[in-house]
Tab-separated table of C-alpha atoms in Angstrom:
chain	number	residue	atom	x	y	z
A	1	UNK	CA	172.493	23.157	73.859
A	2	UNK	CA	170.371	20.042	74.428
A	3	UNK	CA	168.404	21.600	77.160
A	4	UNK	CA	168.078	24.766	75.545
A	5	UNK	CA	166.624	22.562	72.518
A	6	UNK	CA	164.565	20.638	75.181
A	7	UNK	CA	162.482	23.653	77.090
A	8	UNK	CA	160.562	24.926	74.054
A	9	UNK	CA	159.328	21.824	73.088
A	10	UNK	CA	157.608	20.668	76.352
A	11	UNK	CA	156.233	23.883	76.347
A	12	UNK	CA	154.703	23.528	73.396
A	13	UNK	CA	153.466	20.122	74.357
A	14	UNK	CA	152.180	21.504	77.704
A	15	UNK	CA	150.330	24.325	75.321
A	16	UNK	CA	148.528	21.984	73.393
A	17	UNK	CA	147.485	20.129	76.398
A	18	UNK	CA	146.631	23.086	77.746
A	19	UNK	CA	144.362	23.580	74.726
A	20	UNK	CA	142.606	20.092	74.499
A	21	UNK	CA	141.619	19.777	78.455
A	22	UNK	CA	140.359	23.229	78.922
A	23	UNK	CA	136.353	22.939	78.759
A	24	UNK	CA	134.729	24.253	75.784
A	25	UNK	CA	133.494	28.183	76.105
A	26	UNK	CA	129.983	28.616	77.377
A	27	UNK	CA	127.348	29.810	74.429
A	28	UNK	CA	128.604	27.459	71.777
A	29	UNK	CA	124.954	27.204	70.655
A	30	UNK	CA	125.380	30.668	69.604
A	31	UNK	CA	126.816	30.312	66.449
A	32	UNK	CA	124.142	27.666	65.053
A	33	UNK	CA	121.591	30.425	66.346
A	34	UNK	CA	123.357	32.799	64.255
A	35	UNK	CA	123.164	30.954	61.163
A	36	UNK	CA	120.059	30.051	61.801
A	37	UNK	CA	119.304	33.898	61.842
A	38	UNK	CA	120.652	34.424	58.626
A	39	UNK	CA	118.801	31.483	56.714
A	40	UNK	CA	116.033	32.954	58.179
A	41	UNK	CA	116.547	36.401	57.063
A	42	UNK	CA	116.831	35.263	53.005
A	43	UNK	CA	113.152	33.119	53.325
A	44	UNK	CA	111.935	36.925	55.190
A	45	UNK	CA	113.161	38.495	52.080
A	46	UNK	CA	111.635	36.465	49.725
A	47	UNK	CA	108.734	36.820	51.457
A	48	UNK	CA	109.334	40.392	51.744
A	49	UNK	CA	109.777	40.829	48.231
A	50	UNK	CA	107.228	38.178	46.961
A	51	UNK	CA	104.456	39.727	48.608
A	52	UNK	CA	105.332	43.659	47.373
A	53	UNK	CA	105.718	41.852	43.526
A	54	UNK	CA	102.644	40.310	44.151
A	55	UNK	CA	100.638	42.812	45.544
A	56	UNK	CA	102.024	45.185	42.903
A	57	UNK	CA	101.633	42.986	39.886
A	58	UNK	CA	97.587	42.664	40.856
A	59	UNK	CA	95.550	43.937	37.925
A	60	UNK	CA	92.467	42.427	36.679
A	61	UNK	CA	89.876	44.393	34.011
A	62	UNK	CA	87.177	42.633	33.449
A	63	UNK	CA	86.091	41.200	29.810
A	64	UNK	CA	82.857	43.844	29.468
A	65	UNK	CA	82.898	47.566	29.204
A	66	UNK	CA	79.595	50.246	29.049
A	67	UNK	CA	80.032	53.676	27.089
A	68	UNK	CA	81.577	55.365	29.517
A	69	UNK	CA	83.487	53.041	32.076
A	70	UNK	CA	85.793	50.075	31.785
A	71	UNK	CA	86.049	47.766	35.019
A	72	UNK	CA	89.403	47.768	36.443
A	73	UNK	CA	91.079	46.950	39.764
A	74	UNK	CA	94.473	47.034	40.586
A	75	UNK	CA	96.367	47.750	43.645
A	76	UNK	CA	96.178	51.146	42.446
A	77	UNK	CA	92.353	51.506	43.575
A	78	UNK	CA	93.236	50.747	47.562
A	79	UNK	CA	96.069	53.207	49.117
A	80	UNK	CA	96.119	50.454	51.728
A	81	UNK	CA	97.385	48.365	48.715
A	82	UNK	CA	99.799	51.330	48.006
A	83	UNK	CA	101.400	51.593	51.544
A	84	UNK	CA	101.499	47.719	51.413
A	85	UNK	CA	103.764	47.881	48.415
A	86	UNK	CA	106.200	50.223	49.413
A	87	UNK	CA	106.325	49.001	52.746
A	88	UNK	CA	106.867	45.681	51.895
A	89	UNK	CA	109.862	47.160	49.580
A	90	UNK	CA	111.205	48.566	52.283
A	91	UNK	CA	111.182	45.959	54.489
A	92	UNK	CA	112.457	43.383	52.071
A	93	UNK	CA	115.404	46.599	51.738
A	94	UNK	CA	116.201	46.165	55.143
A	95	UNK	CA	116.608	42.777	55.227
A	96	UNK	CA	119.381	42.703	52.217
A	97	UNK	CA	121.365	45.371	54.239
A	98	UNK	CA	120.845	43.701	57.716
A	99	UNK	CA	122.718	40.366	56.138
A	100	UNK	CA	126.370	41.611	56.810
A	101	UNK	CA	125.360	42.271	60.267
A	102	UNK	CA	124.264	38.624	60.278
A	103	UNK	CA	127.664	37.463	59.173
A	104	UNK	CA	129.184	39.363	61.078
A	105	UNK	CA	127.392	37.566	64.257
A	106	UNK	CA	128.381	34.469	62.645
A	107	UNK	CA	131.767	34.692	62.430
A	108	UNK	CA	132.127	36.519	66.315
A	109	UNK	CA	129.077	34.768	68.067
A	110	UNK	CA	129.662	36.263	71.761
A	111	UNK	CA	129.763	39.992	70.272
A	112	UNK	CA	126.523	41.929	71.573
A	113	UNK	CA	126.747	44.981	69.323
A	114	UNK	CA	125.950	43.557	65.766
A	115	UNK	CA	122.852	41.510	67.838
A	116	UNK	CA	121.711	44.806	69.462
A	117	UNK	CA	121.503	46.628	66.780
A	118	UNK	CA	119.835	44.010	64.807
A	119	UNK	CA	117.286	43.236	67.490
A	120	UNK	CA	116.919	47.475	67.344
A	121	UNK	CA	116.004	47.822	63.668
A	122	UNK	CA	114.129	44.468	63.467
A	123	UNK	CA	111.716	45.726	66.435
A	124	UNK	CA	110.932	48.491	64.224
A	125	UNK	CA	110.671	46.910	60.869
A	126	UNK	CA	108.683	44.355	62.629
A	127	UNK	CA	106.144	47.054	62.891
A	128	UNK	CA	106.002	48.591	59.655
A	129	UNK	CA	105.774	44.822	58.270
A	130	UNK	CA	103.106	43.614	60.466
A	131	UNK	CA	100.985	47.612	60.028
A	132	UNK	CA	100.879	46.852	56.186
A	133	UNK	CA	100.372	43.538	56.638
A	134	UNK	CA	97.430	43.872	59.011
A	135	UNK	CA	95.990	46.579	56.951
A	136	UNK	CA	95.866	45.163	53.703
A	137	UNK	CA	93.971	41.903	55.187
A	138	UNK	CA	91.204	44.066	56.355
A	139	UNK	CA	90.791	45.392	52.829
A	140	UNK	CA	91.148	42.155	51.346
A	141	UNK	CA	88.580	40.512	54.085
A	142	UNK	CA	86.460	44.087	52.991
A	143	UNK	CA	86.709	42.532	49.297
A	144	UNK	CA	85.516	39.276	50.000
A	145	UNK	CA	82.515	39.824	52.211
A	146	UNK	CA	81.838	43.272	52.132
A	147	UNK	CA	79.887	44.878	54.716
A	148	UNK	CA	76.051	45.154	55.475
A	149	UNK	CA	76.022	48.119	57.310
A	150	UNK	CA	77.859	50.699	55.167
A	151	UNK	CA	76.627	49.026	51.682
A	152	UNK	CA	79.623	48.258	50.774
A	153	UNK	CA	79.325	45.367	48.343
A	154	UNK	CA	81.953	42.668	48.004
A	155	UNK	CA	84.039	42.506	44.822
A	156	UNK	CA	85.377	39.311	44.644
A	157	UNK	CA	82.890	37.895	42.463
A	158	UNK	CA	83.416	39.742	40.099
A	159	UNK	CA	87.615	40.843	40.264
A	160	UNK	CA	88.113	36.871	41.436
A	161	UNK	CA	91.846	36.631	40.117
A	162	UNK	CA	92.794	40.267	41.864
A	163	UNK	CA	91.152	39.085	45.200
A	164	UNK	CA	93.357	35.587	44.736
A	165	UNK	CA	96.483	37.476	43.654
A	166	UNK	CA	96.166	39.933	46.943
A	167	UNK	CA	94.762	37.357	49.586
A	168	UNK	CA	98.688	35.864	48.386
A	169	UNK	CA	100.376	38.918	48.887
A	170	UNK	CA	98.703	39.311	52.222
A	171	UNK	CA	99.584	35.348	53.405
A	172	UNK	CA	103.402	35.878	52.036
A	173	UNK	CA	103.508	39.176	54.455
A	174	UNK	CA	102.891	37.384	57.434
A	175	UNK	CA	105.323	35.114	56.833
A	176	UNK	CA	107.689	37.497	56.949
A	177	UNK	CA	105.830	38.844	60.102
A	178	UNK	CA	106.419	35.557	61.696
A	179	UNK	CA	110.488	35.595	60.668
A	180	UNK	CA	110.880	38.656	62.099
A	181	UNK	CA	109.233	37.912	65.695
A	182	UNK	CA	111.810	34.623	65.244
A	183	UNK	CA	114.689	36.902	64.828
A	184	UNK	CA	114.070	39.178	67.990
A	185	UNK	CA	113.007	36.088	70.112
A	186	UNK	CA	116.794	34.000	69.183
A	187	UNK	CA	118.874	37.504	69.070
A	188	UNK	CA	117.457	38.014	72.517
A	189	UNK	CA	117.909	34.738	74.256
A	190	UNK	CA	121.199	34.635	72.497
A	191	UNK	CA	122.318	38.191	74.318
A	192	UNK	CA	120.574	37.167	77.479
A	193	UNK	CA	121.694	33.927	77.966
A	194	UNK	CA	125.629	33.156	78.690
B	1	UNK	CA	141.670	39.196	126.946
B	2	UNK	CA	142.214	42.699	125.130
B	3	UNK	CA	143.641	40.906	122.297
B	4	UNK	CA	141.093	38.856	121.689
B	5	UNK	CA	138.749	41.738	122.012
B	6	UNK	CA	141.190	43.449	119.028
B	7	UNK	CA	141.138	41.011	116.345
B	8	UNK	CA	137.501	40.690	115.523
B	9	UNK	CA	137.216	44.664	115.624
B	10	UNK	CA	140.186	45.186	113.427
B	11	UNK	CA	138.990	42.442	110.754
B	12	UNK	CA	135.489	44.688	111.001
B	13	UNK	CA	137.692	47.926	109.838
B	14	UNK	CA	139.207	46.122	106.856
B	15	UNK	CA	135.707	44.967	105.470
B	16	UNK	CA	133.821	48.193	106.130
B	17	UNK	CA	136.744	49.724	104.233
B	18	UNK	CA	137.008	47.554	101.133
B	19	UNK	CA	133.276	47.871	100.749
B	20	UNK	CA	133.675	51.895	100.705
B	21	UNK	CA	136.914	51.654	98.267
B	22	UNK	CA	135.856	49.084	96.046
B	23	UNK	CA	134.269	50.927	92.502
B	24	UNK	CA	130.645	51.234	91.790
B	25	UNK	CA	129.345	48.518	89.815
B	26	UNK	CA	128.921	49.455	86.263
B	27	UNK	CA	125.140	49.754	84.689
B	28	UNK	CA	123.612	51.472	87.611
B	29	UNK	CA	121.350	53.189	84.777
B	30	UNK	CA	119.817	49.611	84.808
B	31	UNK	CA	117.499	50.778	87.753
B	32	UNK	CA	116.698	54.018	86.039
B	33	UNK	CA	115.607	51.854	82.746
B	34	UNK	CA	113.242	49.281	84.868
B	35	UNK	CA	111.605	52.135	86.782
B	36	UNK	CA	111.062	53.976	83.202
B	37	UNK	CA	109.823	50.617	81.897
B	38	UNK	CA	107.447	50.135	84.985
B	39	UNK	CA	106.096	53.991	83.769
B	40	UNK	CA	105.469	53.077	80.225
B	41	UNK	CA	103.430	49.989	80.814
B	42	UNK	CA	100.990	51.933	83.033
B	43	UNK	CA	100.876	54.253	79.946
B	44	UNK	CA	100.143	51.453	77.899
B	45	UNK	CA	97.713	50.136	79.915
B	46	UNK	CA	96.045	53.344	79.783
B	47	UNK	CA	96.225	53.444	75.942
B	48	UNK	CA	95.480	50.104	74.968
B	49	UNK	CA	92.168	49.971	77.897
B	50	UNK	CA	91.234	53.530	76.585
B	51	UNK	CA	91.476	51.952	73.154
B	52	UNK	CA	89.149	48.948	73.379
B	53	UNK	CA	86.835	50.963	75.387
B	54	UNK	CA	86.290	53.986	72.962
B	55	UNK	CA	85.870	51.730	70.316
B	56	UNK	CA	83.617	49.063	72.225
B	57	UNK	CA	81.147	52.217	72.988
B	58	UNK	CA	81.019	53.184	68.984
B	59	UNK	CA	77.746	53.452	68.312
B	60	UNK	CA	75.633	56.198	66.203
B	61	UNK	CA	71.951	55.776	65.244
B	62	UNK	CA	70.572	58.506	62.828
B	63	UNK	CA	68.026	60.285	63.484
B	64	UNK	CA	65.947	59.062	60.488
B	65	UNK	CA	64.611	55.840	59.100
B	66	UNK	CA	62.238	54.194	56.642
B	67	UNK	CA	59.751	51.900	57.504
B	68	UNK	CA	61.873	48.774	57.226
B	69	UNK	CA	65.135	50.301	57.752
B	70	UNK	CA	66.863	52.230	60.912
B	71	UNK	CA	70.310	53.409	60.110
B	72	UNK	CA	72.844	52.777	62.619
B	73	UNK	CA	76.581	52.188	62.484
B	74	UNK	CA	78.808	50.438	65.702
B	75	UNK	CA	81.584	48.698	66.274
B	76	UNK	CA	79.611	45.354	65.515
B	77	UNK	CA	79.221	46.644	61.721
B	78	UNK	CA	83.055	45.670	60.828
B	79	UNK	CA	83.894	42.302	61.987
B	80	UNK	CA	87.979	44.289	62.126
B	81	UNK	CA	86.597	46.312	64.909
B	82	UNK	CA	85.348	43.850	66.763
B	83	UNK	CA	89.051	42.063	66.482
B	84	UNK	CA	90.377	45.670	67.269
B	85	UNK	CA	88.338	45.886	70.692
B	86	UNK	CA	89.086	41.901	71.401
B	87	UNK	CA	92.762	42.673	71.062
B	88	UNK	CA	93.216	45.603	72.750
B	89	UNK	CA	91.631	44.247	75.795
B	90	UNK	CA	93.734	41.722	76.006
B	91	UNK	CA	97.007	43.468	75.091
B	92	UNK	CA	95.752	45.935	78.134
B	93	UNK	CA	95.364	42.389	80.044
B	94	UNK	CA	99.067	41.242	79.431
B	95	UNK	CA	100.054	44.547	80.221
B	96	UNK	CA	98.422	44.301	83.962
B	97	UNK	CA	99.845	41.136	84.414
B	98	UNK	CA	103.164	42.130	83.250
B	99	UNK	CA	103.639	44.749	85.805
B	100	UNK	CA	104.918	42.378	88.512
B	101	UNK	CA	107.871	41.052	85.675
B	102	UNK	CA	108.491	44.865	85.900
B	103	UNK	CA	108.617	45.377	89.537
B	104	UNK	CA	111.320	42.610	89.712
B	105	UNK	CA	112.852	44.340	87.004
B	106	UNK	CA	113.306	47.115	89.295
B	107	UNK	CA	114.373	45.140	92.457
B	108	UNK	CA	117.087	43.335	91.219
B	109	UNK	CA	118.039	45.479	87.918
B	110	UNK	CA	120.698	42.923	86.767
B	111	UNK	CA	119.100	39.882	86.461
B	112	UNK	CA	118.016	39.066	83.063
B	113	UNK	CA	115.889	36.518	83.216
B	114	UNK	CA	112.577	39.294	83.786
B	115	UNK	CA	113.665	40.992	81.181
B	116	UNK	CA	114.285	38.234	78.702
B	117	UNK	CA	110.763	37.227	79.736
B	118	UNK	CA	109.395	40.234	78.961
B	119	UNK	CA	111.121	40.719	75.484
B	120	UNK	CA	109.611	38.108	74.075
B	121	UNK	CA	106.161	38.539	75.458
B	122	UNK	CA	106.378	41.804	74.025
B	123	UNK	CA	107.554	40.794	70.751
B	124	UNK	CA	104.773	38.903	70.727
B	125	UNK	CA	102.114	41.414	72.312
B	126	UNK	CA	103.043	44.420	69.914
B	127	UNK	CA	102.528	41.832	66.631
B	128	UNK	CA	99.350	41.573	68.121
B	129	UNK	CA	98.094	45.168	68.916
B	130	UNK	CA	100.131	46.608	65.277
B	131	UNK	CA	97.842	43.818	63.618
B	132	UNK	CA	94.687	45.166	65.046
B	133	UNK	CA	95.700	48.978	65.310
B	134	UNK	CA	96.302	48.954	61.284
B	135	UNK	CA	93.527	47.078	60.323
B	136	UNK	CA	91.113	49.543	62.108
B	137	UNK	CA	93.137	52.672	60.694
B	138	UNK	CA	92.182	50.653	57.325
B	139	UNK	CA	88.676	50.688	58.071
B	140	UNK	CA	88.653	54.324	59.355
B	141	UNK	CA	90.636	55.021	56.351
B	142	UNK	CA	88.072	53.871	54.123
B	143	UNK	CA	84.897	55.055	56.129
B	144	UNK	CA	86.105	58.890	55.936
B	145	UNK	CA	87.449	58.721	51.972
B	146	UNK	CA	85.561	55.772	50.277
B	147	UNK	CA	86.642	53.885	47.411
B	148	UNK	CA	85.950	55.223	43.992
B	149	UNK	CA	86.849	51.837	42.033
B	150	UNK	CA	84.818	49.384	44.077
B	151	UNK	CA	81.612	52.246	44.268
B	152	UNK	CA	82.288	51.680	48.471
B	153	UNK	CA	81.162	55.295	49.528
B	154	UNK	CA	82.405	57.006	52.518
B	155	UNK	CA	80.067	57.027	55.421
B	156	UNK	CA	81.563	59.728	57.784
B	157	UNK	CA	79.065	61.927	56.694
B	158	UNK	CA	76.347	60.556	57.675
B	159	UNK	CA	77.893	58.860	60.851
B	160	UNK	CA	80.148	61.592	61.793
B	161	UNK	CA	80.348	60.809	65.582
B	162	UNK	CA	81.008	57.111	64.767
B	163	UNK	CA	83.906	57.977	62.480
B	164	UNK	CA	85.373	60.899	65.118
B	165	UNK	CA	85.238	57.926	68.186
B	166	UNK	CA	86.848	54.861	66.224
B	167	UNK	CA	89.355	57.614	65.079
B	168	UNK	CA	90.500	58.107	68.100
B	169	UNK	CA	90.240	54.323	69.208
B	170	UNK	CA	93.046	54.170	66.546
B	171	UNK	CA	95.196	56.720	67.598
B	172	UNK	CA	95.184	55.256	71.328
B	173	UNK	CA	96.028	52.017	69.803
B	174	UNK	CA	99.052	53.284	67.804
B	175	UNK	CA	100.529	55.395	71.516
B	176	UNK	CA	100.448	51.201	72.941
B	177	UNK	CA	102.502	50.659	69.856
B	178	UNK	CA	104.856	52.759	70.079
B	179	UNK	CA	105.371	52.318	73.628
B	180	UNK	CA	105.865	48.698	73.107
B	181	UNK	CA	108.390	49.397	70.571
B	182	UNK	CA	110.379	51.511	73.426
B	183	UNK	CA	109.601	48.427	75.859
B	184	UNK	CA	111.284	45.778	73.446
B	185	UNK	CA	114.297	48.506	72.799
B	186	UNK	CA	115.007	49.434	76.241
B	187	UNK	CA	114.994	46.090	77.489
B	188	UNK	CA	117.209	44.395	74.697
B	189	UNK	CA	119.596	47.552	75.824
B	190	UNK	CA	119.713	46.590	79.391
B	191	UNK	CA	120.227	42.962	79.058
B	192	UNK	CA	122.841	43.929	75.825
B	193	UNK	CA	125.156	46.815	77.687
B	194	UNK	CA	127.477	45.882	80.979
């Protein structure tokens, strides 16, 4: 009886030892990299979404009218401004449904799938995010300087507040440009590197 | 003597054998993906090149003036274009210079340090050429439709030729996105998968 008592126990204790000597798995760092991802996904979707409520919140008329025409600008006069809006929706969209995908890297750190497809749908969202982003600071560089050549005059002396309101649209856009070239450079290194 | 003469040759057998029995190694597609890569980039060179030099040659001088005024349109006219053509050649640059990562790539189809290399470069190269691609489609945007709101007319008519070659520019520039986007996919793919 005593040395049937006696086996399981040093075999437990062996287990344990067994447990405490073995050197820690490779690619610990993963798992800070993967919450790192996912703080860095909520700041992208505030910028996301700051910059679409911005951008789509941007309407100034100004204080003098003649007969026939009120001044107005809004992001409704630029379809640049338009496409900026929805895209930055969309983008802000994908970011909310790409979070479980970030937990779920968090909780299995050495899994490849949820960081491939991640690093997949980021590359493209990238795109659309930095296209609108691009786009609408070429309008909003049009508004404040205009341009000699084609007579087109600059309105930001006049709509100041609009220009302000979509010069901080356009800043908050690339910051979620810059997340998102984060996120593809850490989900890579973490599926390259062991 | 004979036996001596026996051993070495049998011990030859056994290792010719196990090399013929053992099982391919999995992700021979690997090669398949780094030759396909090595493809794209010279298509990107191409585009991106073809890109900065269409819109680098923009230049349309009507056929009438005034006596203090000759009306002429280039690239030089939007301060956007000249980012566009300052870009492109050096996205077409990185490209070039890129191909040797590639040819590695293609050598030794398993290692991932090329590849990881050449992720993030990428991530970073196709921010870079979507920036400058949308911002001209912006511009080219405006130039054929105008804006009614800020009185900026549209000046295709007049400078047709201008309008039809920048167009274009654009449309290169958005084939080097796209085939960036399949770069940055079909890499993370290869280094992801066994």
């Amino acid at each position: 009886m005593s040395t049937t008592i006696d086996i399981p126990e040093s075999s437990k204790v062996a287990k344990g030892k067994a447990v405490a000597v073995a050197p820690p798995r490779p690619g610990g760092w993963k798992k800070g990299v993967a919450i790192m991802d996912f703080i860095l996904r909520l700041g992208a979707i505030a910028a996301a979404l700051g910059a679409a409520a911005t951008m789509g919140t941007s309407d100034q008329t100004l204080p003098f009218f003649t007969q026939f025409f009120q001044f107005e600008a809004s992001y409704d006069s630029f379809t640049t401004f338009q496409f900026f809006v929805i895209t930055m929706a969309l983008v802000g969209g994908y970011l909310v449904l790409s979070l479980p995908f970030s937990v779920v890297a968090i909780i299995r750190p050495h899994a490849v799938g949820p960081r491939l497809f991640l690093i997949i749908l980021d590359t493209v969202f990238l795109t659309l995010a930095t296209a609108s982003a691009a786009s609408a600071a070429a309008i909003v560089y049009l508004a404040h300087n205009g341009d000699q050549d084609t007579n087109w005059l600059a309105i930001c002396n006049q709509f100041g507040d609009f220009c302000a309101q979509t010069s901080s649209a356009v800043v908050s856009s690339f910051v979620a440009v810059v997340v998102f070239v984060l996120l593809i450079v850490m989900s890579a290194l973490a599926i390259g590197k062991p």
